[in-house]
Short mmCIF file of C-alpha atoms and ligand atoms in Angstrom, two decimals:
data_model
loop_
_atom_site.label_atom_id
_atom_site.label_comp_id
_atom_site.label_asym_id
_atom_site.label_seq_id
_atom_site.Cartn_x
_atom_site.Cartn_y
_atom_site.Cartn_z
CA UNK A 1 -19.98 -4.13 -54.53
CA UNK A 2 -20.00 -5.81 -51.04
CA UNK A 3 -16.84 -7.31 -50.17
CA UNK A 4 -16.80 -10.98 -49.22
CA UNK A 5 -13.93 -12.66 -47.06
CA UNK A 6 -12.18 -15.58 -48.15
CA UNK A 7 -11.05 -18.08 -45.48
CA UNK A 8 -7.54 -19.64 -45.95
CA UNK A 9 -6.81 -22.10 -43.09
CA UNK A 10 -3.23 -23.30 -42.03
CA UNK A 11 -3.69 -26.62 -43.93
CA UNK A 12 -5.18 -25.04 -47.21
CA UNK A 13 -2.06 -23.31 -48.76
CA UNK A 14 -2.22 -24.29 -52.21
CA UNK A 15 -3.21 -21.95 -55.24
CA UNK A 16 -6.00 -24.26 -56.32
CA UNK A 17 -8.18 -23.89 -53.52
CA UNK A 18 -12.06 -23.81 -54.27
CA UNK A 19 -12.48 -20.81 -51.77
CA UNK A 20 -10.01 -18.68 -53.93
CA UNK A 21 -11.25 -20.15 -57.11
CA UNK A 22 -14.93 -18.96 -56.16
CA UNK A 23 -13.52 -15.37 -54.97
CA UNK A 24 -13.16 -12.00 -56.77
CA UNK A 25 -9.43 -10.88 -56.50
CA UNK A 26 -10.58 -7.32 -57.38
CA UNK A 27 -12.88 -7.05 -54.39
CA UNK A 28 -12.66 -9.83 -51.78
CA UNK A 29 -10.33 -9.93 -48.67
CA UNK A 30 -8.51 -13.26 -47.86
CA UNK A 31 -8.61 -13.92 -43.99
CA UNK A 32 -5.55 -15.74 -42.84
CA UNK A 33 -5.08 -15.85 -38.95
CA UNK A 34 -2.80 -17.35 -36.61
CA UNK A 35 -4.55 -18.37 -33.55
CA UNK A 36 -3.96 -19.67 -30.09
CA UNK A 37 -6.91 -21.95 -30.05
CA UNK A 38 -5.80 -23.98 -33.06
CA UNK A 39 -2.47 -24.63 -31.55
CA UNK A 40 -3.75 -25.72 -28.33
CA UNK A 41 -6.79 -27.64 -28.54
CA UNK A 42 -4.59 -30.51 -28.48
CA UNK A 43 -0.97 -29.61 -27.40
CA UNK A 44 0.40 -29.75 -30.94
CA UNK A 45 4.21 -30.35 -31.37
CA UNK A 46 5.85 -26.88 -31.57
CA UNK A 47 7.59 -28.06 -34.97
CA UNK A 48 4.27 -28.65 -36.43
CA UNK A 49 3.14 -25.22 -35.29
CA UNK A 50 5.89 -23.57 -36.72
CA UNK A 51 5.58 -25.27 -40.02
CA UNK A 52 2.03 -24.38 -40.33
CA UNK A 53 2.55 -20.57 -39.41
CA UNK A 54 5.78 -20.00 -41.23
CA UNK A 55 3.94 -21.79 -44.24
CA UNK A 56 0.96 -19.50 -43.69
CA UNK A 57 3.09 -16.34 -43.80
CA UNK A 58 5.03 -17.36 -46.99
CA UNK A 59 1.58 -18.26 -48.56
CA UNK A 60 0.09 -14.86 -47.76
CA UNK A 61 3.30 -13.24 -49.44
CA UNK A 62 2.47 -15.14 -52.56
CA UNK A 63 -1.09 -14.41 -52.53
CA UNK A 64 -0.20 -10.48 -52.08
CA UNK A 65 2.33 -10.90 -54.94
CA UNK A 66 -0.48 -12.28 -57.07
CA UNK A 67 -2.87 -9.36 -56.40
CA UNK A 68 -4.77 -10.45 -53.48
CA UNK A 69 -5.50 -8.37 -50.63
CA UNK A 70 -4.77 -10.36 -47.51
CA UNK A 71 -6.05 -9.60 -44.00
CA UNK A 72 -3.24 -11.56 -41.98
CA UNK A 73 -3.42 -11.90 -38.25
CA UNK A 74 -0.33 -12.78 -36.46
CA UNK A 75 -0.46 -14.60 -33.20
CA UNK A 76 1.15 -11.51 -31.24
CA UNK A 77 -0.99 -9.04 -33.04
CA UNK A 78 -2.80 -7.17 -30.02
CA UNK A 79 -6.00 -7.18 -31.64
CA UNK A 80 -6.07 -11.04 -32.19
CA UNK A 81 -8.92 -12.85 -30.83
CA UNK A 82 -7.92 -16.55 -30.08
CA UNK A 83 -10.19 -18.44 -32.44
CA UNK A 84 -10.66 -18.66 -36.21
CA UNK A 85 -14.30 -17.66 -35.87
CA UNK A 86 -13.13 -14.80 -33.59
CA UNK A 87 -10.98 -13.37 -36.57
CA UNK A 88 -13.71 -13.78 -39.18
CA UNK A 89 -16.08 -11.60 -36.90
CA UNK A 90 -13.56 -8.99 -36.43
CA UNK A 91 -12.45 -8.90 -39.97
CA UNK A 92 -16.13 -8.84 -41.09
CA UNK A 93 -16.72 -5.53 -39.11
CA UNK A 94 -13.23 -4.18 -40.29
CA UNK A 95 -14.25 -4.66 -43.91
CA UNK A 96 -17.99 -4.40 -43.73
CA UNK A 97 -18.39 -7.77 -44.78
CA UNK A 98 -20.97 -10.45 -43.97
CA UNK A 99 -20.30 -13.37 -46.08
CA UNK A 100 -17.37 -15.71 -46.03
CA UNK A 101 -16.54 -18.18 -48.60
CA UNK A 102 -14.57 -21.11 -47.12
CA UNK A 103 -12.93 -24.47 -48.36
CA UNK A 104 -14.57 -27.17 -46.09
CA UNK A 105 -12.03 -27.62 -43.31
CA UNK A 106 -10.47 -31.29 -42.71
CA UNK A 107 -12.03 -31.51 -39.10
CA UNK A 108 -15.70 -31.71 -38.03
CA UNK A 109 -14.77 -29.41 -35.09
CA UNK A 110 -14.18 -26.62 -37.14
CA UNK A 111 -17.00 -27.28 -39.65
CA UNK A 112 -19.31 -27.07 -36.73
CA UNK A 113 -17.68 -23.85 -35.60
CA UNK A 114 -18.00 -22.20 -38.95
CA UNK A 115 -21.63 -23.30 -39.40
CA UNK A 116 -22.51 -22.09 -35.98
CA UNK A 117 -20.71 -18.65 -36.62
CA UNK A 118 -22.86 -15.75 -36.47
CA UNK A 119 -21.91 -15.05 -40.20
CA UNK A 120 -23.10 -16.49 -43.51
CA UNK A 121 -20.26 -18.84 -44.44
CA UNK A 122 -20.21 -20.94 -47.54
CA UNK A 123 -18.02 -23.99 -47.21
CA UNK A 124 -17.08 -25.32 -50.61
CA UNK A 125 -15.68 -28.82 -51.22
CA UNK A 126 -12.11 -29.18 -50.94
CA UNK A 127 -10.99 -30.07 -54.54
CA UNK A 128 -7.48 -30.79 -53.53
CA UNK A 129 -8.40 -34.50 -53.64
CA UNK A 130 -8.61 -37.19 -56.04
CA UNK A 131 -11.93 -38.74 -54.82
CA UNK A 132 -14.80 -36.39 -54.17
CA UNK A 133 -16.89 -37.10 -51.08
CA UNK A 134 -19.82 -38.00 -53.06
CA UNK A 135 -17.91 -40.42 -55.45
CA UNK A 136 -16.73 -42.04 -52.19
CA UNK A 137 -20.21 -42.38 -50.83
CA UNK A 138 -21.23 -43.96 -54.17
CA UNK A 139 -18.31 -46.43 -54.08
CA UNK A 140 -19.15 -47.29 -50.53
CA UNK A 141 -23.01 -47.44 -50.80
CA UNK A 142 -24.29 -50.97 -50.55
CA UNK A 143 -20.87 -52.54 -49.94
CA UNK A 144 -20.80 -54.97 -47.05
CA UNK A 145 -17.18 -54.13 -46.47
CA UNK A 146 -15.42 -50.88 -47.40
CA UNK A 147 -11.83 -52.28 -48.21
CA UNK A 148 -8.97 -50.02 -49.28
CA UNK A 149 -7.65 -52.38 -51.81
CA UNK A 150 -11.05 -52.53 -54.03
CA UNK A 151 -11.44 -48.56 -53.68
CA UNK A 152 -7.54 -48.21 -54.83
CA UNK A 153 -8.24 -49.92 -58.01
CA UNK A 154 -10.92 -47.60 -58.83
CA UNK A 155 -8.53 -44.63 -58.20
CA UNK A 156 -6.01 -46.22 -60.50
CA UNK A 157 -8.47 -46.65 -63.12
CA UNK A 158 -9.55 -43.04 -62.52
CA UNK A 159 -6.33 -41.44 -62.79
CA UNK A 160 -4.81 -43.83 -65.23
CA UNK A 161 -1.59 -44.17 -63.26
CA UNK A 162 0.30 -47.34 -63.53
CA UNK A 163 -2.25 -48.78 -65.97
CA UNK A 164 -1.91 -50.49 -69.35
CA UNK A 165 -5.42 -50.14 -70.88
CA UNK A 166 -7.65 -51.37 -68.17
CA UNK A 167 -5.23 -53.52 -66.76
CA UNK A 168 -2.64 -53.03 -63.88
CA UNK A 169 1.02 -52.38 -65.13
CA UNK A 170 2.95 -55.40 -64.31
CA UNK A 171 -0.23 -57.58 -64.20
CA UNK A 172 -0.77 -57.06 -60.73
CA UNK A 173 -2.66 -54.32 -58.70
CA UNK A 174 -0.34 -54.43 -55.57
CA UNK A 175 3.23 -55.40 -55.05
CA UNK A 176 3.31 -55.31 -51.36
CA UNK A 177 4.37 -58.69 -51.04
CA UNK A 178 7.84 -57.46 -52.22
CA UNK A 179 7.80 -54.64 -49.71
CA UNK A 180 8.92 -56.28 -46.33
CA UNK A 181 12.84 -56.29 -46.39
CA UNK A 182 14.76 -55.73 -43.43
CA UNK A 183 17.10 -52.65 -43.79
CA UNK A 184 20.92 -52.36 -42.95
CA UNK A 185 22.40 -48.92 -41.61
CA UNK A 186 23.85 -47.34 -44.77
CA UNK A 187 25.74 -44.17 -44.24
CA UNK A 188 25.63 -43.46 -47.87
CA UNK A 189 21.93 -43.35 -47.73
CA UNK A 190 20.31 -39.98 -48.54
CA UNK A 191 18.34 -38.06 -46.04
CA UNK A 192 15.37 -35.87 -46.32
CA UNK A 193 16.29 -32.41 -47.87
CA UNK A 194 16.72 -29.85 -45.11
CA UNK A 195 16.10 -26.37 -45.42
CA UNK A 196 17.86 -23.52 -43.41
CA UNK A 197 15.23 -21.27 -41.68
CA UNK A 198 14.83 -17.86 -43.48
CA UNK A 199 14.15 -14.52 -41.56
CA UNK A 200 10.25 -15.33 -41.49
CA UNK A 201 10.77 -18.60 -40.36
CA UNK A 202 13.13 -17.33 -37.56
CA UNK A 203 10.71 -14.98 -36.34
CA UNK A 204 7.79 -17.77 -36.14
CA UNK A 205 10.24 -20.00 -34.26
CA UNK A 206 10.92 -17.22 -31.76
CA UNK A 207 6.96 -16.85 -31.34
CA UNK A 208 6.28 -20.59 -31.04
CA UNK A 209 9.05 -20.83 -28.43
CA UNK A 210 7.39 -18.15 -26.39
CA UNK A 211 3.73 -19.16 -27.00
CA UNK A 212 3.97 -23.03 -27.05
CA UNK A 213 7.37 -23.80 -25.76
CA UNK A 214 5.94 -26.11 -22.99
CA UNK A 215 4.33 -28.40 -25.37
CA UNK A 216 5.85 -31.82 -26.01
CA UNK A 217 8.43 -31.75 -28.72
CA UNK A 218 11.80 -30.11 -30.12
CA UNK A 219 11.18 -26.89 -31.89
CA UNK A 220 14.88 -26.65 -32.93
CA UNK A 221 16.75 -27.67 -35.21
CA UNK A 222 13.92 -26.74 -37.65
CA UNK A 223 14.36 -27.91 -41.41
CA UNK A 224 10.92 -28.32 -42.83
CA UNK A 225 10.17 -26.75 -46.25
CA UNK A 226 7.87 -24.01 -45.74
CA UNK A 227 6.96 -23.13 -49.27
CA UNK A 228 5.72 -25.07 -52.28
CA UNK A 229 8.89 -24.33 -53.93
CA UNK A 230 10.88 -25.98 -51.27
CA UNK A 231 8.61 -28.66 -50.67
CA UNK A 232 8.59 -29.73 -54.61
CA UNK A 233 12.70 -29.59 -54.29
CA UNK A 234 12.17 -32.07 -51.15
CA UNK A 235 10.21 -34.44 -53.23
CA UNK A 236 12.55 -34.19 -56.08
CA UNK A 237 15.42 -35.17 -54.01
CA UNK A 238 13.37 -38.17 -52.69
CA UNK A 239 12.29 -39.35 -56.20
CA UNK A 240 16.07 -39.03 -57.27
CA UNK A 241 17.77 -40.66 -54.23
CA UNK A 242 15.54 -42.61 -52.16
CA UNK A 243 12.27 -43.75 -54.21
CA UNK A 244 14.16 -46.61 -55.76
CA UNK A 245 14.62 -48.55 -52.32
CA UNK A 246 11.22 -46.99 -51.03
CA UNK A 247 9.19 -50.38 -51.74
CA UNK A 248 11.58 -53.01 -50.36
CA UNK A 249 12.47 -51.16 -47.16
CA UNK A 250 8.83 -49.40 -46.53
CA UNK A 251 8.45 -51.19 -43.36
CA UNK A 252 11.94 -51.30 -42.15
CA UNK A 253 13.02 -49.63 -39.10
CA UNK A 254 16.66 -48.71 -37.97
CA UNK A 255 18.08 -47.23 -34.66
CA UNK A 256 20.51 -45.06 -36.51
CA UNK A 257 18.25 -44.23 -39.70
CA UNK A 258 14.98 -42.38 -38.73
CA UNK A 259 13.80 -41.95 -42.11
CA UNK A 260 15.28 -44.93 -44.30
CA UNK A 261 13.65 -44.70 -47.63
CA UNK A 262 10.49 -42.58 -46.67
CA UNK A 263 9.72 -39.32 -48.68
CA UNK A 264 8.89 -37.25 -45.61
CA UNK A 265 6.48 -35.12 -47.59
CA UNK A 266 3.28 -35.74 -45.92
CA UNK A 267 3.12 -32.91 -44.03
CA UNK A 268 3.76 -30.88 -47.07
CA UNK A 269 0.92 -32.74 -49.00
CA UNK A 270 -1.43 -32.15 -46.12
CA UNK A 271 -0.96 -28.53 -45.74
CA UNK A 272 -1.49 -27.86 -49.63
CA UNK A 273 2.45 -27.27 -50.56
CA UNK A 274 2.21 -30.42 -52.92
CA UNK A 275 -0.25 -31.65 -55.12
CA UNK A 276 -1.28 -35.48 -54.65
CA UNK A 277 -1.83 -36.23 -58.46
CA UNK A 278 1.18 -34.36 -59.71
CA UNK A 279 3.55 -36.36 -57.25
CA UNK A 280 2.00 -39.55 -58.34
CA UNK A 281 2.23 -38.56 -61.90
CA UNK A 282 5.93 -38.05 -61.48
CA UNK A 283 6.56 -41.39 -59.92
CA UNK A 284 4.45 -43.12 -62.54
CA UNK A 285 7.00 -41.34 -65.06
CA UNK A 286 10.01 -42.49 -63.41
CA UNK A 287 8.83 -46.20 -63.45
CA UNK A 288 8.04 -45.63 -66.93
CA UNK A 289 11.53 -44.15 -67.78
CA UNK A 290 13.10 -47.46 -65.77
CA UNK A 291 14.53 -45.80 -63.22
CA UNK A 292 12.45 -47.09 -60.26
CA UNK A 293 11.22 -50.55 -59.78
CA UNK A 294 7.72 -51.36 -60.01
CA UNK A 295 7.15 -52.22 -56.14
CA UNK A 296 8.35 -48.95 -55.55
CA UNK A 297 6.35 -47.10 -57.49
CA UNK A 298 3.06 -48.91 -56.98
CA UNK A 299 3.77 -48.79 -53.32
CA UNK A 300 4.37 -44.97 -53.06
CA UNK A 301 1.30 -44.40 -55.44
CA UNK A 302 -0.95 -46.62 -53.35
CA UNK A 303 -0.39 -44.57 -50.31
CA UNK A 304 -1.35 -41.36 -51.94
CA UNK A 305 -4.12 -42.26 -54.34
CA UNK A 306 -5.36 -45.24 -52.45
CA UNK A 307 -4.93 -45.06 -48.71
CA UNK A 308 -4.97 -41.29 -48.41
CA UNK A 309 -8.12 -40.77 -50.35
CA UNK A 310 -9.55 -43.72 -48.52
CA UNK A 311 -9.34 -42.65 -45.14
CA UNK A 312 -10.65 -39.32 -46.00
CA UNK A 313 -13.75 -40.90 -47.24
CA UNK A 314 -14.14 -42.76 -44.11
CA UNK A 315 -13.61 -39.88 -41.98
CA UNK A 316 -16.48 -37.84 -43.77
CA UNK A 317 -18.72 -40.61 -44.22
CA UNK A 318 -18.57 -42.05 -40.62
CA UNK A 319 -19.49 -38.61 -39.13
CA UNK A 320 -18.37 -36.44 -36.19
CA UNK A 321 -18.68 -39.10 -33.48
CA UNK A 322 -15.97 -41.29 -35.25
CA UNK A 323 -13.38 -39.89 -32.84
CA UNK A 324 -15.35 -41.04 -29.87
CA UNK A 325 -15.79 -44.72 -31.01
CA UNK A 326 -14.39 -47.46 -28.50
CA UNK A 327 -15.33 -50.73 -29.78
CA UNK A 328 -13.34 -52.73 -27.40
CA UNK A 329 -13.96 -50.87 -24.37
CA UNK A 330 -10.49 -49.91 -23.57
CA UNK A 331 -10.22 -47.37 -20.81
CA UNK A 332 -6.35 -47.16 -19.62
CA UNK A 333 -4.66 -43.87 -19.52
CA UNK A 334 -2.08 -43.41 -22.19
CA UNK A 335 1.27 -44.14 -20.21
CA UNK A 336 3.54 -41.11 -19.44
CA UNK A 337 6.45 -42.42 -21.85
CA UNK A 338 4.38 -41.31 -24.82
CA UNK A 339 5.21 -37.82 -23.62
CA UNK A 340 8.73 -38.55 -23.32
CA UNK A 341 8.70 -40.36 -19.73
CA UNK A 342 11.04 -43.15 -19.09
CA UNK A 343 10.57 -46.85 -20.46
CA UNK A 344 12.84 -49.59 -20.83
CA UNK A 345 11.23 -50.70 -24.14
CA UNK A 346 13.64 -49.56 -26.80
CA UNK A 347 11.38 -49.69 -29.66
CA UNK A 348 9.08 -47.61 -27.89
CA UNK A 349 11.65 -45.16 -26.73
CA UNK A 350 13.33 -44.95 -30.08
CA UNK A 351 9.82 -44.05 -31.71
CA UNK A 352 8.83 -41.65 -29.15
CA UNK A 353 12.36 -39.71 -29.18
CA UNK A 354 12.18 -39.31 -32.80
CA UNK A 355 8.70 -38.08 -32.54
CA UNK A 356 9.86 -35.54 -29.89
CA UNK A 357 12.80 -34.44 -31.93
CA UNK A 358 11.36 -34.45 -35.57
CA UNK A 359 7.41 -34.52 -35.17
CA UNK A 360 7.60 -37.42 -37.50
CA UNK A 361 7.90 -41.23 -37.51
CA UNK A 362 6.86 -43.46 -40.56
CA UNK A 363 3.91 -45.71 -40.82
CA UNK A 364 5.26 -48.89 -39.11
CA UNK A 365 6.75 -46.99 -36.03
CA UNK A 366 3.30 -45.55 -35.53
CA UNK A 367 1.29 -48.70 -36.47
CA UNK A 368 3.49 -51.60 -35.25
CA UNK A 369 5.33 -49.66 -32.20
CA UNK A 370 3.22 -46.87 -30.45
CA UNK A 371 -0.01 -48.03 -32.02
CA UNK A 372 0.54 -51.71 -31.21
CA UNK A 373 1.40 -51.07 -27.67
CA UNK A 374 -1.68 -48.75 -26.83
CA UNK A 375 -3.95 -51.24 -28.23
CA UNK A 376 -2.26 -54.31 -26.68
CA UNK A 377 -2.09 -52.34 -23.42
CA UNK A 378 -5.76 -51.35 -23.47
CA UNK A 379 -5.40 -47.64 -23.65
CA UNK A 380 -8.45 -45.40 -24.41
CA UNK A 381 -8.41 -44.85 -28.07
CA UNK A 382 -9.50 -41.19 -27.41
CA UNK A 383 -6.30 -40.65 -25.72
CA UNK A 384 -4.28 -42.25 -28.65
CA UNK A 385 -6.10 -40.24 -31.08
CA UNK A 386 -5.40 -37.01 -29.25
CA UNK A 387 -1.69 -37.90 -28.87
CA UNK A 388 -1.28 -38.74 -32.91
CA UNK A 389 -3.09 -35.69 -33.39
CA UNK A 390 -0.77 -33.52 -31.51
CA UNK A 391 2.53 -34.88 -32.23
CA UNK A 392 2.71 -35.43 -35.98
CA UNK A 393 3.41 -32.57 -38.21
CA UNK A 394 1.34 -34.17 -40.83
CA UNK A 395 -1.49 -35.18 -38.57
CA UNK A 396 -4.95 -33.31 -39.21
CA UNK A 397 -8.13 -35.01 -38.22
CA UNK A 398 -9.36 -36.33 -41.62
CA UNK A 399 -6.28 -38.56 -42.30
CA UNK A 400 -5.28 -39.01 -38.47
CA UNK A 401 -8.38 -40.32 -37.00
CA UNK A 402 -9.33 -43.20 -39.21
CA UNK A 403 -5.50 -44.25 -39.19
CA UNK A 404 -5.56 -44.33 -35.24
CA UNK A 405 -9.22 -44.84 -34.38
CA UNK A 406 -9.96 -47.43 -37.20
CA UNK A 407 -6.60 -48.86 -38.54
CA UNK A 408 -4.32 -48.92 -35.46
CA UNK A 409 -6.87 -49.15 -32.47
CA UNK A 410 -9.68 -51.02 -34.09
CA UNK A 411 -12.03 -48.81 -32.27
CA UNK A 412 -14.50 -48.34 -35.16
CA UNK A 413 -15.12 -51.94 -34.77
CA UNK A 414 -13.64 -53.40 -38.11
CA UNK A 415 -14.84 -50.60 -40.71
CA UNK A 416 -11.04 -50.22 -41.80
CA UNK A 417 -9.30 -53.21 -40.65
CA UNK A 418 -10.57 -56.59 -40.83
CA UNK A 419 -8.67 -57.71 -37.88
CA UNK A 420 -6.81 -55.84 -35.16
CA UNK A 421 -3.05 -55.01 -36.09
CA UNK A 422 -1.65 -56.55 -32.87
CA UNK A 423 1.82 -58.33 -32.86
CA UNK A 424 4.08 -59.65 -30.51
CA UNK A 425 7.90 -58.57 -30.17
CA UNK A 426 8.68 -60.96 -32.94
CA UNK A 427 7.41 -58.75 -35.63
CA UNK A 428 9.34 -55.83 -34.41
CA UNK A 429 12.43 -57.99 -34.10
CA UNK A 430 12.08 -58.93 -37.73
CA UNK A 431 11.66 -55.40 -39.15
CA UNK A 432 14.04 -53.51 -37.02
CA UNK A 433 17.36 -53.52 -35.13
CA UNK A 434 15.72 -52.37 -31.81
CA UNK A 435 15.54 -55.48 -29.98
CA UNK A 436 19.50 -56.03 -30.06
CA UNK A 437 19.74 -53.38 -27.57
CA UNK A 438 16.97 -53.56 -25.32
CA UNK A 439 16.55 -54.10 -21.73
CA UNK A 440 13.99 -56.87 -22.47
CA UNK A 441 14.53 -60.17 -24.33
CA UNK A 442 12.46 -60.59 -27.46
CA UNK A 443 13.06 -64.26 -27.08
CA UNK A 444 11.77 -64.53 -23.49
CA UNK A 445 7.87 -65.47 -23.52
CA UNK A 446 7.69 -65.18 -19.79
CA UNK A 447 9.29 -63.73 -16.60
CA UNK A 448 10.35 -60.15 -15.68
CA UNK A 449 12.83 -60.01 -18.73
CA UNK A 450 10.20 -61.08 -21.33
CA UNK A 451 9.22 -58.41 -23.91
CA UNK A 452 5.95 -56.63 -22.89
CA UNK A 453 4.98 -56.90 -26.36
CA UNK A 454 4.84 -60.70 -26.08
CA UNK A 455 3.15 -60.72 -22.84
CA UNK A 456 0.38 -58.31 -23.70
CA UNK A 457 0.04 -59.76 -27.08
CA UNK A 458 -1.85 -62.63 -25.41
CA UNK A 459 -3.34 -60.99 -22.70
CA UNK A 460 -5.03 -58.85 -25.38
CA UNK A 461 -6.24 -61.75 -27.44
CA UNK A 462 -7.68 -63.50 -24.43
CA UNK A 463 -9.33 -60.47 -23.15
CA UNK A 464 -11.13 -60.10 -26.42
CA UNK A 465 -11.64 -63.73 -27.32
CA UNK A 466 -15.40 -63.46 -27.31
CA UNK A 467 -15.07 -60.50 -30.13
CA UNK A 468 -12.22 -62.23 -32.21
CA UNK A 469 -12.27 -65.84 -31.36
CA UNK A 470 -14.66 -66.67 -34.33
CA UNK A 471 -12.94 -64.29 -37.06
CA UNK A 472 -11.59 -66.95 -39.35
CA UNK A 473 -8.40 -64.86 -39.80
CA UNK A 474 -7.64 -65.04 -36.27
CA UNK A 475 -8.50 -68.66 -35.71
CA UNK A 476 -4.82 -70.10 -36.09
CA UNK A 477 -3.73 -67.72 -33.30
CA UNK A 478 -6.21 -68.89 -30.77
CA UNK A 479 -5.43 -72.48 -31.60
CA UNK A 480 -1.95 -71.70 -30.89
CA UNK A 481 -2.69 -70.55 -27.55
CA UNK A 482 -5.00 -73.53 -26.98
CA UNK A 483 -2.22 -75.90 -27.65
CA UNK A 484 0.32 -74.22 -24.96
CA UNK A 485 0.82 -76.05 -21.84
CA UNK A 486 -1.72 -74.77 -19.11
CA UNK A 487 0.90 -73.79 -16.85
CA UNK A 488 2.85 -71.70 -19.69
CA UNK A 489 -0.68 -70.02 -20.47
CA UNK A 490 -1.12 -69.18 -16.69
CA UNK A 491 2.62 -67.76 -16.48
CA UNK A 492 1.86 -65.43 -19.67
CA UNK A 493 -1.28 -63.90 -18.29
CA UNK A 494 0.08 -63.52 -14.71
CA UNK A 495 3.21 -61.79 -15.98
CA UNK A 496 1.03 -59.65 -18.41
CA UNK A 497 -1.15 -58.52 -15.38
CA UNK A 498 1.83 -57.53 -13.53
CA UNK A 499 3.09 -55.44 -16.53
CA UNK A 500 -0.30 -53.85 -16.64
CA UNK A 501 -0.36 -53.14 -12.92
CA UNK A 502 3.02 -51.46 -13.21
CA UNK A 503 1.64 -49.20 -16.10
CA UNK A 504 -1.37 -48.04 -13.76
CA UNK A 505 1.03 -47.39 -11.07
CA UNK A 506 3.18 -45.28 -13.32
CA UNK A 507 6.40 -47.47 -12.56
CA UNK A 508 8.92 -47.61 -15.29
CA UNK A 509 7.85 -50.40 -17.80
C1 LIG B 601 -2.83 -27.07 -36.69
C2 LIG B 601 -3.15 -25.76 -37.10
C3 LIG B 601 -2.42 -24.65 -36.19
C4 LIG B 601 -1.66 -25.26 -35.01
N1 LIG B 601 -2.80 -23.41 -36.26
C5 LIG B 601 -3.42 -22.91 -37.04
C6 LIG B 601 -3.56 -21.41 -37.13
O1 LIG B 601 -3.15 -20.75 -36.57
N2 LIG B 601 -4.27 -20.95 -37.92
C7 LIG B 601 -4.91 -21.67 -39.06
O2 LIG B 601 -5.64 -21.40 -39.80
N3 LIG B 601 -4.87 -23.08 -38.99
C8 LIG B 601 -4.06 -23.86 -37.98
N4 LIG B 601 -3.79 -25.00 -37.92
C9 LIG B 601 -4.64 -25.80 -38.81
C10 LIG B 601 -6.33 -26.11 -38.37
O3 LIG B 601 -6.19 -26.69 -37.19
C11 LIG B 601 -6.84 -27.10 -39.57
O4 LIG B 601 -7.14 -26.39 -40.72
C12 LIG B 601 -7.97 -27.77 -38.92
O5 LIG B 601 -7.58 -28.56 -37.94
C13 LIG B 601 -8.76 -28.45 -40.16
O6 LIG B 601 -7.92 -29.53 -40.70
FE1 LIG B 602 10.45 -53.66 -28.27
FE2 LIG B 602 10.36 -56.05 -27.04
FE3 LIG B 602 12.08 -55.52 -28.82
FE4 LIG B 602 12.34 -54.35 -26.77
S1 LIG B 602 12.42 -56.52 -26.89
S2 LIG B 602 12.53 -53.74 -28.49
S3 LIG B 602 10.39 -54.04 -26.23
S4 LIG B 602 9.98 -55.65 -29.29
#
């Protein structure tokens, strides 16, 4: 019988993969390939590359132990070609195969590359999600607005998670209102579980250092889980120690505590080491056992079965041009401080430093600090998108692009967000301790000392008044502006223009 190739990509590292399920262990060959092109089409953070390559090597071992034949290409194999398609062609010749079974990749770029390959590639649906793409389209069809909240309720009904019959547990679908507490540094608070690199990971670290050492981001210390067993332990640790406070402190940011109550398992989930339904079932069980408050359990489950599935549906529904959208026509270059250059804004410096060291920042740091600043400053959303895709260990385009292009930058014109997520420094001050040690004053509304978020907030709203002035949810902020004294408004816009000129000139802001 003719052999077929079974492609397993670096973010498809779970046993319940459609390509593996459709293959025949006795005759087909699994192809896994470490390739330069996947590491450099955006300059991925070295820690992210190391996570993926090490997890790939460990997964290949597990597949072999399970009886699969695996043709594995290491980055330093002298025969290696630089691309996934190049490796498929090479392996097809080696094994006399002409047919490839794949699970559809999470990025249009790679879907197109597989479609255009001079081989017959069958791309099967990715079944590691709760909602199929067809089901999402059925839900979306004919709706004027695709709001996450309504989609989420469908997913609750479908999974039965936190349901009492056909009603939501606790009488409410969403407890987000309770999830906005400020946090204090607590030296006794647990931190995410860390793992010592084994021999396989050590070898990968040396290789990544040699090949991608020039990319933004610290490779060491490397502590991520690289197997599903380790990832499950990391999740257990979160459930026991941190989940109870997850809800309350979900939006809090602290200089001295990078992770607060977050689980830091999104990178494991997104490369296939954890199963979304299983982790949610566990959270549901913890709540039922009375060990976790309802706002924590509901908030966590909503991120996984609601938000995560919803953004994937949007990515595939909107099509390959989604990442090029720029509804607000913003064109500024991404400032150098996103890549570690100097900035006097403490919140941005803290978020970027942490990103550099950990390849991780939590959702409010991403949305309300780095994302908010880029939007206020008028940065080209394509540049913002490429940055997030590169620097975060959990960022794959299906999940990253809707979060950045849609939610954070409003570049899709309001498919995901009903209004732009912008705020002045006041929100950051409320939710963090960053402003206390900032060179700028969050209280100052004008002048050299004024927090740039305060200035650019108004500048953004005035720049885009034609678009947002009639949005009923934004009416009150425009009325606030209109009530301000004319000379104050003039000073705000003049000082904002000064900040923007400094950004353009590459001066330290
Ligand atoms: C992100 C990434 C990197 C850095 N390296 C590889 C690799 O060497 N081999 C591989 O199969 N996958 C890698 N990936 C993940 C792919 O980029 C990912 O599968 C696509 O972007 C689709 O989500
Ligand atoms: Fe950020 Fe402004 Fe606060 Fe400084 S004062 S930390 S720039 S929000």
